[in-house]
Amino acid sequence: MPDDIPKLPRQRGKKNQPKDTAWKQQKLPALRPHYSITSAIPVTLITGLATLAMGIALFFGHQGSLEQEVLYTNCTLPNGTQVERVLRSEMGNETFQCAYNIILDQDYTEEVENLEADIISEIINNPSFQGDIKFYYGLNKFYQNNRLYFNSRNDQQLRGKINEIDGCDPLQYVDVNGTKVPIAPCGFVANSMFNDTFQLFYMNGTINGTTRVPWTTRGVLGETEMKRKFRNPVRAANQTLCDVFQGTIQPPAWRYPICQLGVNSTDPDVGIGFENIDFMVWMKVAALPKFRKLYRVLNKQVDMFSNGLPRGTYQLVINYNYPVDMYDGDKSFIIASENWVGPRNLFLPVIYLVVGTFLLLVTILFILMWLKQRLSRVHPT
Amino acid sequence: MPTEASRDNNRHIHLGELRTHDHPHHAHRFCSNRISTCKYNGFSFLPRFLYEQFRRYNNIFFLAIALLQQIPDVSPTGRYTTAVPFLIILSVSALKEIFEDVKRRRSDNKVNAFPVEILVDGQWVEKQWKDVKVGDFIRIDNDSLFPADLLLLSSSEQQGMAYIETSNLDGETNLKIKQALDITASMTSSDQLSHFQSDITCESPSRHVNEFNGNIEINGETRHFGIDQLLLRGARLKNTAWIFGAVIYTGHDSKLLMNSKRAPLKSGTIDVQTNYRIIFLFFVLVALALISAAGSEVWRRHNIPQAWYLSFLEHDPKGSFLWGVLTFFILYNNLIPISLQVTLEIVRFFQAIYINNDIEMYDVNSDSCAIARTSNLNEELGQVKYIMSDKTGTLTRNVMKFKRVSIGSKNYGNNEDDEFNDPKLMEDVERGDEHSESIVEVLKMMAVCHTVVPEKKEDGSDELIYQSSSPDEAALVRGAASQKVTFHTRQPQKVIVKVFGEDETIEILDVIDFTSDRKRMSVIVRDQDEIKLYTKGADTVIFERLRETSESQQMIDYCTEHLEDYASFGYRTLCFAVRKLSNEEYGQWAPEYKKAVLAIENRAKLLAEAAEKLERDMVLVGATAIEDKLQEWVPETIQALMAADIRVWMLTGDKRETAINIAHSCALVHQNTELLIVDKTTYEETYQKLEQFSTRSQELEKQEKEFALVIDGKSLLHALTGESRKHFGDLALRCHAVVCCRMSPMQKAEVVEMVRKLARHVVLAIGDGANDVAMIQAANVGVGISGEEGLQAASASDYAIPRFHFLRRLLLVHGAWNHDRSVKVILYSFYKNICLYIIELWFAIFSAWSGQTIFERWTIGMFNVIFTAWPPVVLGLFDHPVPADQIMKYPALYASFQNRAFSIGNFSLWIGMAIIHSLSLFFLTYATMEHQVVWDNGLTGGWLMLGNCAYTVIAPPPFSLISSFHFQFVVATVCLKALLECDSWTWPVVVACLGSIGLWIIFVIVYAQVFPHVGGIGADMAGMAYIMMSSWTFWLALLFIPLATLMWDLVIKR
């Protein structure tokens, strides 16, 4: 429009002169990193040394964290017979009890080979487990991360609204005489809950004098997670848990209803129903097909174990319920002691050491290049 | 057209009070004078905006994804994770559109509210422009704009004359004379006007500014009126106290608005390339979806039904191949960056602001800065390989100075003085001989033979300002005035010239205008009862129309000699010739000419024929030289541009000698440059010449000698046709410089087109006048000089700069920067999306190919619009690939920046890096987290831990500054990566990158608290923040994994 078009050039002062600000003139102070060999040498040297130092520290830290893994897929019965790939036919109907002897001893190295044939004990040479001791169970080739499996749950139901079953299809409800009885907990994640249970006994050096290793569920799950995500339905003063779960049915693979989950435990912290610790741990889906889930933590308030697990022989007794053989999976039980580095993982220290060494080599290369430059500058040829 | 009368194509207007009711009221038939240049209104906004948006492929793509996600259970990322970011992005675009439209609306409103006086019931009432209706009588005062197209009825000047300035319309700054019809010119009072009754029939609205026909019927008498009576909207009344006018065309029917057409939408080469890359990625996406779905099928065959916990998959349709394809298609959809378009738009918008605000491109004299009229060609400025430059007004100042004059055998003036200064001329006049008569004759012709309008200075002094459409004429008039022959008053049929102190009135009988075909202009004057034809024009056309005598031949010889002298200095020359006419001859000729003037068809041809009859047997009296000074810094600029490996072509309508001279003086060619001159008139000759030069140029190329091509318009006509086109193209592209002279505007555009097609390089055209518009619109980038020749070129251009030498900064600094930045923004957007989403592919291998996302759905959804929205923007706005002063000093850097372009190699490198980074990030995280018990209090992180860790590591990809923030010793490594992306760190860059990381951490903290308060969302994330951040390994990995990842860049860079 007429007045939008700039007027014809005539001396008209400086009305349109742009402002000379750093923003508009793109003159903000800038750090312009220049990379030359001389400036790169200290950088790579310091980085390399620091990385190397970190790697060494991690490595020693790693030395302090120990773990024992017992692969118990092929169950060993308490009487000594090994049952290979059990339960193929009798899935979920029968409980086996298996037992493994574990010897935690620093100087028992030689015996590993000898005793491997031994059907009731697996002896591994290790220093005494000290500090925080954790007990895990591990599964292999189990795809908790399958998308349809993963989503087959209802988080609202787990917070006590037992009739919320959206998203659990096809494990939403069971048709009983034309009425739809919701499954609680619904969905495939809950249906396939891991139901082996473990007991660990300290043999005190003798066979008869056994002490049950005391463990607790405290610290297995974060407070917020437990409190916010899992809640049993609200019940009135005179109601039992089974009363409030009335009108629901257990998942098809379960042997008893949800209200009885954890009832038999001697440890009240284990919790019942939706608030059962093993249930909650299972419902936290693992990212990879090979995973471990925290089972229990050593209770150090018991005198004998205040410093951790003493050296010696232990017996692991397993209530063997969970079928893994059909899909060729593995099950294991892990005893781990962890220090500041976290769990035993050689990967971090190794990669730190590798990168640190690499950077130092690069530094040396740079120094050589720099020397060559200097020499050629001093004696131009 | 809704405003047209239904019966015929003509417009019927009744002026004056309505006498009967049988006339329908005008207001219902013609459009209002309210104008709107807005794209949208309240109702049309949504449909139009959506239409514009969904013309882009990628928007259709994302809409399709958003719709696909609505199918229950098909989407691995929930139903709204594409829809919401997509809506956010659309809203940003919508906001930008609304912002621009509001700006337009404001300026419309301002214009609509201009005051104007309208006659209502015999009284002048002040109203607003928008209230003006067809048929209204309005009054316009001096220096006001016309609100609509008006029929001039009468004015304050005698015979209803009015002077107008039309610079808004055609860019011409001279005054034009309009004159009312004699039957209306007498109505000079409102009283007369309010009793005026008439009917007007005229043509329906059209865009022809120079054509108009209509009839006015007053009291039964019908008179014809035309463009001379029409005052166009946008023009301004000058030197006239007031006029009365009747409104003919209002609002969008007016000629100004009929002509306001948006320049053709150009899209940059980068956009085209980006589109190809996107299409490529789309196919990659489809391929990945197919591969993944196939993987899923294979996995199912092997594991189902053995994996009893997944047994339902056996019969579930959701496990089928097709379903899998859809799922993975959605999962990987963000391989195509959803935010690229809007990021680029934002970046370009601000880049244009940078250009507009560059103080180094501000010209004090005209008080104007560079104007980026479009922003989507910013990076094209960094890709320029050819510059097509106009000469006059662009390279040269178009400030004409009368320098020298040749009269008879004598050559007056010198080259040193700024303006003509030779006392010998006056001495020779005083001698009073025959020679002095011709001197007076020449000076008189200089003062009379033109269309200049003198204007008294506003401060009342006697100094005159000469308004002229041709700066040459003004220079001549000023030159004559300096020799005491002062032209000071123009009236319709006469001019008054003060000759050596005495006023002489010279009657102007006819003016035969200058046209580019005729190359001359003439006036026929009656001076003291003598009728004379004064003609001035180019030497070629004048010489062939002289009376052939031995005397004249001698004159021609002298003159030619002088003209050659002038041309060698690059002066513009004009020859002056005169012819005395007898009364009879003129009497015979005049009616014929009148007829031609009034002709409607073939007017130009008839006029030329009529003129030809008179313009013969003339006597040459002299020749003048006018200097056209170079613009400031032109040689330096041209040298810098050529050093930047840009080929500069000069396209001019001027003659060859002048063109070559200017080419020399502006450093386009040097003393030892061999000029290959093509000046043939037939096709065969041109073809042969071109062939010959083609081989010659190859020789010269081998000898590493510089050569330049000079070609004129006639040869070019042949050079551009058929076989020779190829030869010409080959030859021209090989030359360092090309000078094309005697070009018509269309030929300029044709040359631009040819180079664009042949070289496939970016061609920039720069010009200042209306004759450059075609070329500017044809080029990839059109630059207009908002200078003296008006504004037509500037309004048609993509970028307007006040001075030619700003082109250097526009290209070298803004062009190189913007190109580098935009390419980085694009590549970085691809990079970050591929890096993030390819991780999903690696994860698929470990998640039974089920399409499970490794990242939580909303964090992934917000990845582009929140967490990584700012790094590309700051990269596009604050990165300085090279300091401005350096690239100005070493223009060769410009060429090296072009090589950093958006090539397939560069693209593959970034994609390769993205894949390597994603591999490295995923597997390092995988290895670190293998047992998923990564924090010392032993909480099992579960599925999200892996995702979160990978995500945190990747969220601030190249600028993982958080690492340097926490761990000083990683700074160097991160810098190395940042060096790849950002060449200069300013605090906005640092803040944006750190802030993005901060945003992500804040997001995690907040999001972890959301469940169960807001619906069902966030269940997976509940309580995650504390777990993640209390883990030692998380921080260690956060420090280490980017470092290890960026080592790849280090390795590749070194």
PDB file of C-alpha atoms in Angstrom, chain A residues 1-20 23-33 35 40 43 46-47 50-51 54 58 67 91 132 134 136 141-151 155-156 159 169-170 188 191-192 219-222 224-225 228-229 253 284-294 322-323 326-327 338-345 347-348 351-352 355 358-359 366, chain B residues 35 73-76 107 111 114 145 165 167-168 173 233 256 299 306-310 312-313 318 323 327 354 357-360 362 364-367 369 787 791 814 817 821 843 846-848 850-852 877-878 880-883 924 926-928 930-934 936-943 946 969 972-973 975-976 979 983-988 1008-1009 1011-1012 1015-1016 1019-1020 1022-1023 1027 1032-1033 1036 1039-1040 1043 1047 1054:
ATOM      1  CA  MET A   1       0.000   0.000   0.000  1.00  0.00           C
ATOM      2  CA  PRO A   2       1.107   3.515  -0.659  1.00  0.00           C
ATOM      3  CA  ASP A   3       2.549   4.184   2.737  1.00  0.00           C
ATOM      4  CA  ASP A   4       4.141   0.787   3.066  1.00  0.00           C
ATOM      5  CA  ILE A   5       6.389   1.435   0.146  1.00  0.00           C
ATOM      6  CA  PRO A   6       9.442   3.229   1.414  1.00  0.00           C
ATOM      7  CA  LYS A   7       9.494   6.826   0.326  1.00  0.00           C
ATOM      8  CA  LEU A   8      11.813   8.027  -2.321  1.00  0.00           C
ATOM      9  CA  PRO A   9      15.368   8.571  -1.260  1.00  0.00           C
ATOM     10  CA  ARG A  10      15.869  12.046   0.040  1.00  0.00           C
ATOM     11  CA  GLN A  11      17.805  13.233   3.004  1.00  0.00           C
ATOM     12  CA  ARG A  12      15.460  12.344   5.781  1.00  0.00           C
ATOM     13  CA  GLY A  13      17.570  11.787   8.845  1.00  0.00           C
ATOM     14  CA  LYS A  14      18.165   8.342  10.227  1.00  0.00           C
ATOM     15  CA  LYS A  15      14.684   7.214  11.092  1.00  0.00           C
ATOM     16  CA  ASN A  16      15.180   3.778   9.631  1.00  0.00           C
ATOM     17  CA  GLN A  17      18.661   3.147  10.877  1.00  0.00           C
ATOM     18  CA  PRO A  18      18.829  -0.256  12.550  1.00  0.00           C
ATOM     19  CA  LYS A  19      19.848  -0.338  16.165  1.00  0.00           C
ATOM     20  CA  ASP A  20      23.424  -1.258  16.790  1.00  0.00           C
ATOM     21  CA  TRP A  23      21.581  -9.200  19.121  1.00  0.00           C
ATOM     22  CA  LYS A  24      20.575  -7.502  15.927  1.00  0.00           C
ATOM     23  CA  GLN A  25      24.062  -7.201  14.535  1.00  0.00           C
ATOM     24  CA  GLN A  26      24.906 -10.808  15.413  1.00  0.00           C
ATOM     25  CA  LYS A  27      27.793  -9.689  17.509  1.00  0.00           C
ATOM     26  CA  LEU A  28      27.147 -11.576  20.707  1.00  0.00           C
ATOM     27  CA  PRO A  29      30.421 -12.496  22.326  1.00  0.00           C
ATOM     28  CA  ALA A  30      31.303 -15.903  21.043  1.00  0.00           C
ATOM     29  CA  LEU A  31      33.736 -18.543  22.040  1.00  0.00           C
ATOM     30  CA  ARG A  32      35.234 -19.845  18.872  1.00  0.00           C
ATOM     31  CA  PRO A  33      36.981 -23.094  19.640  1.00  0.00           C
ATOM     32  CA  TYR A  35      41.672 -26.741  17.420  1.00  0.00           C
ATOM     33  CA  ALA A  40      44.666 -30.414  21.770  1.00  0.00           C
ATOM     34  CA  VAL A  43      43.009 -31.536  26.502  1.00  0.00           C
ATOM     35  CA  ILE A  46      44.066 -34.491  30.934  1.00  0.00           C
ATOM     36  CA  THR A  47      40.992 -36.277  29.594  1.00  0.00           C
ATOM     37  CA  ALA A  50      41.221 -38.696  34.140  1.00  0.00           C
ATOM     38  CA  THR A  51      39.479 -41.440  32.214  1.00  0.00           C
ATOM     39  CA  MET A  54      38.350 -43.439  36.666  1.00  0.00           C
ATOM     40  CA  LEU A  58      36.113 -48.564  38.897  1.00  0.00           C
ATOM     41  CA  GLU A  67      28.230 -62.408  42.968  1.00  0.00           C
ATOM     42  CA  MET A  91       3.101 -77.496  34.121  1.00  0.00           C
ATOM     43  CA  ASP A 132      25.001 -55.177  51.382  1.00  0.00           C
ATOM     44  CA  LYS A 134      21.134 -58.896  47.704  1.00  0.00           C
ATOM     45  CA  TYR A 136      18.028 -61.934  42.832  1.00  0.00           C
ATOM     46  CA  LYS A 141      14.860 -65.700  27.031  1.00  0.00           C
ATOM     47  CA  PHE A 142      11.784 -64.335  28.670  1.00  0.00           C
ATOM     48  CA  TYR A 143      10.282 -61.503  26.647  1.00  0.00           C
ATOM     49  CA  GLN A 144       8.591 -59.310  29.167  1.00  0.00           C
ATOM     50  CA  ASN A 145       9.242 -56.541  26.678  1.00  0.00           C
ATOM     51  CA  ASN A 146       6.941 -57.919  24.031  1.00  0.00           C
ATOM     52  CA  ARG A 147       4.682 -55.009  23.242  1.00  0.00           C
ATOM     53  CA  LEU A 148       1.384 -56.817  23.511  1.00  0.00           C
ATOM     54  CA  TYR A 149       2.481 -58.616  26.661  1.00  0.00           C
ATOM     55  CA  PHE A 150       3.879 -55.420  28.093  1.00  0.00           C
ATOM     56  CA  ASN A 151       0.657 -53.495  27.634  1.00  0.00           C
ATOM     57  CA  ASP A 155      -2.569 -49.774  36.255  1.00  0.00           C
ATOM     58  CA  GLN A 156      -5.845 -48.427  37.622  1.00  0.00           C
ATOM     59  CA  ARG A 159      -4.535 -49.277  42.458  1.00  0.00           C
ATOM     60  CA  ASP A 169      -7.729 -58.234  26.414  1.00  0.00           C
ATOM     61  CA  PRO A 170      -7.930 -61.235  26.047  1.00  0.00           C
ATOM     62  CA  PHE A 188      -0.700 -61.325  30.645  1.00  0.00           C
ATOM     63  CA  ASN A 191      -0.859 -64.086  34.570  1.00  0.00           C
ATOM     64  CA  SER A 192       2.722 -65.132  34.048  1.00  0.00           C
ATOM     65  CA  GLY A 219      14.638 -51.823  50.054  1.00  0.00           C
ATOM     66  CA  VAL A 220      13.523 -54.165  47.324  1.00  0.00           C
ATOM     67  CA  LEU A 221      11.233 -51.544  45.849  1.00  0.00           C
ATOM     68  CA  GLY A 222      11.208 -47.757  46.071  1.00  0.00           C
ATOM     69  CA  THR A 224       6.947 -44.105  45.929  1.00  0.00           C
ATOM     70  CA  GLU A 225       6.555 -46.922  43.500  1.00  0.00           C
ATOM     71  CA  ARG A 228       1.563 -44.999  44.424  1.00  0.00           C
ATOM     72  CA  LYS A 229       1.227 -47.798  41.953  1.00  0.00           C
ATOM     73  CA  ALA A 253      -2.287 -69.625  35.285  1.00  0.00           C
ATOM     74  CA  LYS A 284       7.796 -53.940  36.896  1.00  0.00           C
ATOM     75  CA  VAL A 285       8.498 -55.174  33.447  1.00  0.00           C
ATOM     76  CA  ALA A 286      12.061 -55.964  32.453  1.00  0.00           C
ATOM     77  CA  ALA A 287      13.566 -54.286  29.430  1.00  0.00           C
ATOM     78  CA  LEU A 288      15.552 -57.162  28.017  1.00  0.00           C
ATOM     79  CA  PRO A 289      14.848 -60.853  27.572  1.00  0.00           C
ATOM     80  CA  LYS A 290      17.670 -61.719  29.945  1.00  0.00           C
ATOM     81  CA  PHE A 291      16.875 -60.080  33.230  1.00  0.00           C
ATOM     82  CA  ARG A 292      17.233 -60.266  36.969  1.00  0.00           C
ATOM     83  CA  LYS A 293      14.754 -59.154  39.515  1.00  0.00           C
ATOM     84  CA  LEU A 294      15.566 -58.375  43.102  1.00  0.00           C
ATOM     85  CA  TYR A 322       7.698 -71.880  37.233  1.00  0.00           C
ATOM     86  CA  PRO A 323       7.887 -73.552  33.833  1.00  0.00           C
ATOM     87  CA  MET A 326       8.991 -75.217  27.033  1.00  0.00           C
ATOM     88  CA  TYR A 327      10.567 -72.151  25.538  1.00  0.00           C
ATOM     89  CA  GLU A 338      27.567 -54.575  46.033  1.00  0.00           C
ATOM     90  CA  ASN A 339      29.725 -51.670  46.975  1.00  0.00           C
ATOM     91  CA  TRP A 340      29.808 -48.067  45.661  1.00  0.00           C
ATOM     92  CA  VAL A 341      30.316 -49.166  42.075  1.00  0.00           C
ATOM     93  CA  GLY A 342      26.954 -50.792  42.004  1.00  0.00           C
ATOM     94  CA  PRO A 343      26.494 -54.305  40.765  1.00  0.00           C
ATOM     95  CA  ARG A 344      29.294 -56.405  39.441  1.00  0.00           C
ATOM     96  CA  ASN A 345      29.824 -55.216  35.909  1.00  0.00           C
ATOM     97  CA  PHE A 347      32.080 -53.435  31.330  1.00  0.00           C
ATOM     98  CA  LEU A 348      32.386 -49.948  32.760  1.00  0.00           C
ATOM     99  CA  ILE A 351      35.662 -49.329  28.627  1.00  0.00           C
ATOM    100  CA  TYR A 352      37.088 -46.539  30.763  1.00  0.00           C
ATOM    101  CA  VAL A 355      39.218 -45.047  26.190  1.00  0.00           C
ATOM    102  CA  PHE A 358      43.376 -44.537  23.542  1.00  0.00           C
ATOM    103  CA  LEU A 359      43.404 -40.879  24.529  1.00  0.00           C
ATOM    104  CA  PHE A 366      50.004 -35.259  18.955  1.00  0.00           C
TER     105      PHE A 366
ATOM    106  CA  ILE B  35      -9.149  -2.713   0.836  1.00  0.00           C
ATOM    107  CA  ASP B  73      -3.649 -51.272  19.830  1.00  0.00           C
ATOM    108  CA  VAL B  74      -1.849 -50.680  16.557  1.00  0.00           C
ATOM    109  CA  SER B  75       0.265 -47.874  17.891  1.00  0.00           C
ATOM    110  CA  PRO B  76       3.169 -48.672  20.149  1.00  0.00           C
ATOM    111  CA  SER B 107      -1.502  -1.441   7.461  1.00  0.00           C
ATOM    112  CA  VAL B 111      -4.777   3.093   4.679  1.00  0.00           C
ATOM    113  CA  PHE B 114      -6.892   8.057   5.616  1.00  0.00           C
ATOM    114  CA  LEU B 145      -2.775  10.670  -2.293  1.00  0.00           C
ATOM    115  CA  GLU B 165       3.586  11.939  -9.114  1.00  0.00           C
ATOM    116  CA  SER B 167       6.256   6.802  -8.102  1.00  0.00           C
ATOM    117  CA  ASN B 168       4.118   4.348  -6.149  1.00  0.00           C
ATOM    118  CA  THR B 173       9.704  10.118 -10.090  1.00  0.00           C
ATOM    119  CA  ARG B 233      -5.140   5.529  -6.718  1.00  0.00           C
ATOM    120  CA  LEU B 256      -3.064  -0.058  -8.394  1.00  0.00           C
ATOM    121  CA  TRP B 299      10.209 -64.651  15.889  1.00  0.00           C
ATOM    122  CA  GLN B 306       6.278 -72.515  23.220  1.00  0.00           C
ATOM    123  CA  ALA B 307       6.453 -69.189  25.051  1.00  0.00           C
ATOM    124  CA  TRP B 308       3.336 -69.972  27.018  1.00  0.00           C
ATOM    125  CA  TYR B 309       3.115 -66.515  28.553  1.00  0.00           C
ATOM    126  CA  LEU B 310       2.637 -65.108  25.055  1.00  0.00           C
ATOM    127  CA  PHE B 312      -2.363 -65.458  22.858  1.00  0.00           C
ATOM    128  CA  LEU B 313      -0.215 -64.242  19.986  1.00  0.00           C
ATOM    129  CA  LYS B 318      -2.472 -58.107  16.358  1.00  0.00           C
ATOM    130  CA  TRP B 323      -0.515 -55.393  11.778  1.00  0.00           C
ATOM    131  CA  THR B 327       2.905 -50.842  14.154  1.00  0.00           C
ATOM    132  CA  TYR B 354      19.049 -10.134  10.722  1.00  0.00           C
ATOM    133  CA  ASN B 357      18.613  -4.994  10.668  1.00  0.00           C
ATOM    134  CA  ASP B 358      22.134  -5.186   9.436  1.00  0.00           C
ATOM    135  CA  ILE B 359      23.619  -1.798  10.126  1.00  0.00           C
ATOM    136  CA  GLU B 360      26.374  -2.478   7.621  1.00  0.00           C
ATOM    137  CA  TYR B 362      22.139   0.703   5.957  1.00  0.00           C
ATOM    138  CA  VAL B 364      22.263   7.040   5.261  1.00  0.00           C
ATOM    139  CA  ASN B 365      21.491   8.953   2.096  1.00  0.00           C
ATOM    140  CA  SER B 366      18.265   7.181   1.417  1.00  0.00           C
ATOM    141  CA  ASP B 367      17.687   6.286   5.066  1.00  0.00           C
ATOM    142  CA  CYS B 369      18.218  -0.698   4.969  1.00  0.00           C
ATOM    143  CA  GLY B 787      17.528   3.438  -5.523  1.00  0.00           C
ATOM    144  CA  LEU B 791      10.836   0.974  -6.781  1.00  0.00           C
ATOM    145  CA  HIS B 814      24.474 -13.453   5.207  1.00  0.00           C
ATOM    146  CA  TRP B 817      26.113 -17.943   7.124  1.00  0.00           C
ATOM    147  CA  ARG B 821      23.189 -22.619   9.286  1.00  0.00           C
ATOM    148  CA  PHE B 843      15.740 -52.583  20.692  1.00  0.00           C
ATOM    149  CA  PHE B 846      15.768 -57.680  21.880  1.00  0.00           C
ATOM    150  CA  SER B 847      12.062 -57.218  22.285  1.00  0.00           C
ATOM    151  CA  ALA B 848      10.785 -60.042  20.130  1.00  0.00           C
ATOM    152  CA  SER B 850       7.005 -56.677  18.910  1.00  0.00           C
ATOM    153  CA  GLY B 851       7.261 -52.943  18.323  1.00  0.00           C
ATOM    154  CA  GLN B 852       7.684 -52.105  21.963  1.00  0.00           C
ATOM    155  CA  LEU B 877      20.497 -18.326  14.518  1.00  0.00           C
ATOM    156  CA  PHE B 878      23.711 -18.005  16.442  1.00  0.00           C
ATOM    157  CA  HIS B 880      28.948 -18.173  12.903  1.00  0.00           C
ATOM    158  CA  PRO B 881      30.722 -20.559  10.590  1.00  0.00           C
ATOM    159  CA  VAL B 882      33.313 -17.884   9.972  1.00  0.00           C
ATOM    160  CA  PRO B 883      33.695 -14.351  11.320  1.00  0.00           C
ATOM    161  CA  LEU B 924      26.903 -49.055  25.554  1.00  0.00           C
ATOM    162  CA  TYR B 926      22.815 -52.112  27.048  1.00  0.00           C
ATOM    163  CA  ALA B 927      26.177 -53.333  28.258  1.00  0.00           C
ATOM    164  CA  THR B 928      26.202 -50.994  31.210  1.00  0.00           C
ATOM    165  CA  GLU B 930      22.768 -55.524  31.240  1.00  0.00           C
ATOM    166  CA  HIS B 931      21.594 -56.714  34.581  1.00  0.00           C
ATOM    167  CA  GLN B 932      19.464 -53.693  35.126  1.00  0.00           C
ATOM    168  CA  VAL B 933      20.527 -53.325  38.683  1.00  0.00           C
ATOM    169  CA  VAL B 934      22.478 -50.208  38.271  1.00  0.00           C
ATOM    170  CA  ASP B 936      23.703 -49.102  44.690  1.00  0.00           C
ATOM    171  CA  ASN B 937      20.524 -49.408  46.652  1.00  0.00           C
ATOM    172  CA  GLY B 938      19.711 -52.284  44.386  1.00  0.00           C
ATOM    173  CA  LEU B 939      16.378 -51.293  42.957  1.00  0.00           C
ATOM    174  CA  THR B 940      15.691 -53.043  39.737  1.00  0.00           C
ATOM    175  CA  GLY B 941      15.200 -50.377  37.167  1.00  0.00           C
ATOM    176  CA  GLY B 942      13.117 -52.363  34.815  1.00  0.00           C
ATOM    177  CA  TRP B 943      12.222 -51.532  31.349  1.00  0.00           C
ATOM    178  CA  LEU B 946      17.219 -48.659  29.939  1.00  0.00           C
ATOM    179  CA  PHE B 969      37.374 -33.082  31.919  1.00  0.00           C
ATOM    180  CA  ALA B 972      37.256 -30.965  25.427  1.00  0.00           C
ATOM    181  CA  THR B 973      35.630 -34.033  23.943  1.00  0.00           C
ATOM    182  CA  CYS B 975      33.806 -29.351  22.262  1.00  0.00           C
ATOM    183  CA  LEU B 976      35.162 -31.523  19.518  1.00  0.00           C
ATOM    184  CA  LEU B 979      32.955 -28.020  16.725  1.00  0.00           C
ATOM    185  CA  ASP B 983      31.489 -23.036  14.985  1.00  0.00           C
ATOM    186  CA  SER B 984      30.988 -20.349  17.530  1.00  0.00           C
ATOM    187  CA  TRP B 985      29.512 -20.586  20.954  1.00  0.00           C
ATOM    188  CA  THR B 986      27.482 -17.680  22.128  1.00  0.00           C
ATOM    189  CA  TRP B 987      25.595 -17.768  25.352  1.00  0.00           C
ATOM    190  CA  PRO B 988      22.203 -18.388  23.753  1.00  0.00           C
ATOM    191  CA  ALA B1008       7.311 -38.960  37.680  1.00  0.00           C
ATOM    192  CA  GLN B1009       4.815 -37.264  39.979  1.00  0.00           C
ATOM    193  CA  PHE B1011       0.647 -40.688  38.081  1.00  0.00           C
ATOM    194  CA  PRO B1012      -1.989 -41.322  39.312  1.00  0.00           C
ATOM    195  CA  GLY B1015      -5.960 -39.792  34.279  1.00  0.00           C
ATOM    196  CA  GLY B1016      -4.017 -42.906  33.647  1.00  0.00           C
ATOM    197  CA  ALA B1019       2.059 -44.959  35.205  1.00  0.00           C
ATOM    198  CA  ASP B1020       5.293 -46.258  33.774  1.00  0.00           C
ATOM    199  CA  ALA B1022       5.855 -42.990  38.392  1.00  0.00           C
ATOM    200  CA  GLY B1023       8.700 -42.490  40.810  1.00  0.00           C
ATOM    201  CA  ILE B1027      15.458 -43.940  41.122  1.00  0.00           C
ATOM    202  CA  TRP B1032      25.692 -43.876  40.505  1.00  0.00           C
ATOM    203  CA  THR B1033      25.888 -45.766  37.311  1.00  0.00           C
ATOM    204  CA  LEU B1036      28.803 -42.358  35.381  1.00  0.00           C
ATOM    205  CA  LEU B1039      29.353 -38.795  31.619  1.00  0.00           C
ATOM    206  CA  PHE B1040      30.932 -41.605  29.820  1.00  0.00           C
ATOM    207  CA  LEU B1043      32.121 -39.305  25.430  1.00  0.00           C
ATOM    208  CA  MET B1047      34.772 -40.419  19.969  1.00  0.00           C
ATOM    209  CA  ARG B1054      40.922 -36.407  12.485  1.00  0.00           C
TER     210      ARG B1054
END
